[in-house]
Amino acid sequence: MTADHEPTYPDPITMRAGDVLQLGQRDDEYPGWIWCTARDGRAGWVPAAYLDVAGDAGVARRDYRAVELRAGAGEVVVVSAEESGWAWVVNARGEAGWVPATKLTVRR
């Protein structure tokens, strides 16, 4: 990690394939993400690629958790997926979550 990252939302959205979500705005800073609200009231950013969109509703194509990882500058993480400017990473303690790709540097 090149910089610290603190999670933004304490109770992020979780969805299962087939769930119907209410769609909100699209993210201007990270194109490819849509603000969604689940039936349980939890909301968060969801990759548009993970949804079938029909008007102001979307159906989840796959399971997804909007959990962000609290991580510190200098911490080594393993990237397992990337999506529209964010990366799903796992740290040395086995904790996983999303972080902005701009806070990562690749080591080979």
CSV table of C-alpha atoms in Angstrom, one decimal:
chain,number,residue,atom,x,y,z
A,1,MET,CA,0.0,0.0,0.0
A,2,THR,CA,1.4,3.4,-0.9
A,3,ALA,CA,-1.1,5.2,1.4
A,4,ASP,CA,-3.4,4.5,4.3
A,5,HIS,CA,-7.0,3.5,3.5
A,6,GLU,CA,-9.9,3.7,5.9
A,7,PRO,CA,-13.3,2.1,5.1
A,8,THR,CA,-16.0,4.7,4.2
A,9,TYR,CA,-19.1,2.8,5.1
A,10,PRO,CA,-19.5,0.8,8.4
A,11,ASP,CA,-22.3,-1.5,7.2
A,12,PRO,CA,-21.8,-2.1,3.5
A,13,ILE,CA,-24.2,-3.7,1.1
A,14,THR,CA,-24.0,-7.4,0.5
A,15,MET,CA,-25.8,-9.1,-2.4
A,16,ARG,CA,-26.4,-12.6,-3.7
A,17,ALA,CA,-26.9,-13.6,-7.3
A,18,GLY,CA,-30.5,-12.9,-8.2
A,19,ASP,CA,-31.1,-10.2,-5.6
A,20,VAL,CA,-33.1,-7.2,-6.8
A,21,LEU,CA,-31.5,-3.8,-5.9
A,22,GLN,CA,-32.7,-0.3,-6.1
A,23,LEU,CA,-30.3,1.8,-8.3
A,24,GLY,CA,-29.2,5.3,-7.5
A,25,GLN,CA,-26.5,7.5,-9.0
A,26,ARG,CA,-23.5,6.4,-11.0
A,27,ASP,CA,-20.1,7.3,-9.5
A,28,ASP,CA,-18.3,10.2,-11.3
A,29,GLU,CA,-15.0,9.6,-9.6
A,30,TYR,CA,-14.9,5.9,-10.3
A,31,PRO,CA,-16.9,5.2,-13.5
A,32,GLY,CA,-18.3,1.7,-13.6
A,33,TRP,CA,-19.9,1.8,-10.1
A,34,ILE,CA,-23.5,2.4,-9.2
A,35,TRP,CA,-25.0,3.3,-5.8
A,36,CYS,CA,-27.4,0.5,-4.9
A,37,THR,CA,-29.8,-0.2,-2.0
A,38,ALA,CA,-30.7,-3.8,-1.0
A,39,ARG,CA,-34.0,-4.9,0.4
A,40,ASP,CA,-32.5,-4.9,3.9
A,41,GLY,CA,-31.8,-1.2,3.6
A,42,ARG,CA,-28.0,-1.5,3.4
A,43,ALA,CA,-26.5,0.6,0.6
A,44,GLY,CA,-23.2,0.9,-1.2
A,45,TRP,CA,-21.3,1.0,-4.4
A,46,VAL,CA,-21.6,-2.0,-6.7
A,47,PRO,CA,-19.8,-2.6,-10.0
A,48,ALA,CA,-22.2,-2.1,-12.9
A,49,ALA,CA,-20.6,-5.2,-14.5
A,50,TYR,CA,-22.1,-7.2,-11.6
A,51,LEU,CA,-25.7,-6.1,-12.4
A,52,ASP,CA,-28.4,-6.6,-15.1
A,53,VAL,CA,-29.9,-3.1,-15.2
A,54,ALA,CA,-33.6,-2.4,-16.0
A,55,GLY,CA,-34.6,1.2,-15.4
A,56,ASP,CA,-34.1,2.0,-11.7
A,57,ALA,CA,-33.7,-1.6,-10.6
A,58,GLY,CA,-30.9,-4.1,-11.0
A,59,VAL,CA,-30.5,-7.8,-10.6
A,60,ALA,CA,-27.3,-9.1,-9.1
A,61,ARG,CA,-25.4,-11.4,-11.6
A,62,ARG,CA,-23.2,-12.7,-8.8
A,63,ASP,CA,-22.5,-12.6,-5.1
A,64,TYR,CA,-20.8,-9.4,-3.9
A,65,ARG,CA,-19.7,-7.6,-0.7
A,66,ALA,CA,-18.8,-3.9,-0.6
A,67,VAL,CA,-16.4,-4.4,2.3
A,68,GLU,CA,-13.4,-2.1,2.3
A,69,LEU,CA,-10.1,-3.1,3.9
A,70,ARG,CA,-8.5,-0.9,6.5
A,71,ALA,CA,-4.8,-0.9,5.4
A,72,GLY,CA,-1.7,1.1,6.2
A,73,ALA,CA,1.0,2.6,4.0
A,74,GLY,CA,3.7,0.1,3.5
A,75,GLU,CA,1.4,-2.9,4.2
A,76,VAL,CA,1.8,-5.7,1.7
A,77,VAL,CA,-1.4,-7.1,0.2
A,78,VAL,CA,-2.2,-9.6,-2.5
A,79,VAL,CA,-4.6,-8.4,-5.3
A,80,SER,CA,-7.1,-11.1,-6.3
A,81,ALA,CA,-9.4,-8.9,-8.4
A,82,GLU,CA,-9.6,-5.5,-10.0
A,83,GLU,CA,-12.8,-3.6,-10.9
A,84,SER,CA,-13.1,0.0,-12.3
A,85,GLY,CA,-10.3,1.6,-10.3
A,86,TRP,CA,-10.6,-0.6,-7.1
A,87,ALA,CA,-8.9,-3.8,-6.1
A,88,TRP,CA,-10.0,-6.7,-3.9
A,89,VAL,CA,-7.0,-7.5,-1.7
A,90,VAL,CA,-6.0,-9.8,1.1
A,91,ASN,CA,-3.5,-8.8,3.8
A,92,ALA,CA,-1.0,-11.0,5.8
A,93,ARG,CA,-3.7,-11.6,8.5
A,94,GLY,CA,-6.1,-13.0,5.9
A,95,GLU,CA,-8.4,-10.0,6.1
A,96,ALA,CA,-9.9,-9.0,2.7
A,97,GLY,CA,-11.7,-6.0,1.2
A,98,TRP,CA,-11.7,-3.4,-1.5
A,99,VAL,CA,-9.1,-0.6,-1.7
A,100,PRO,CA,-8.6,2.1,-4.4
A,101,ALA,CA,-6.1,0.9,-7.0
A,102,THR,CA,-4.4,4.3,-6.8
A,103,LYS,CA,-3.1,3.3,-3.3
A,104,LEU,CA,-1.3,0.2,-4.6
A,105,THR,CA,2.0,-0.4,-6.3
A,106,VAL,CA,2.9,-3.7,-8.0
A,107,ARG,CA,5.9,-5.6,-6.7
A,108,ARG,CA,7.3,-8.4,-8.8
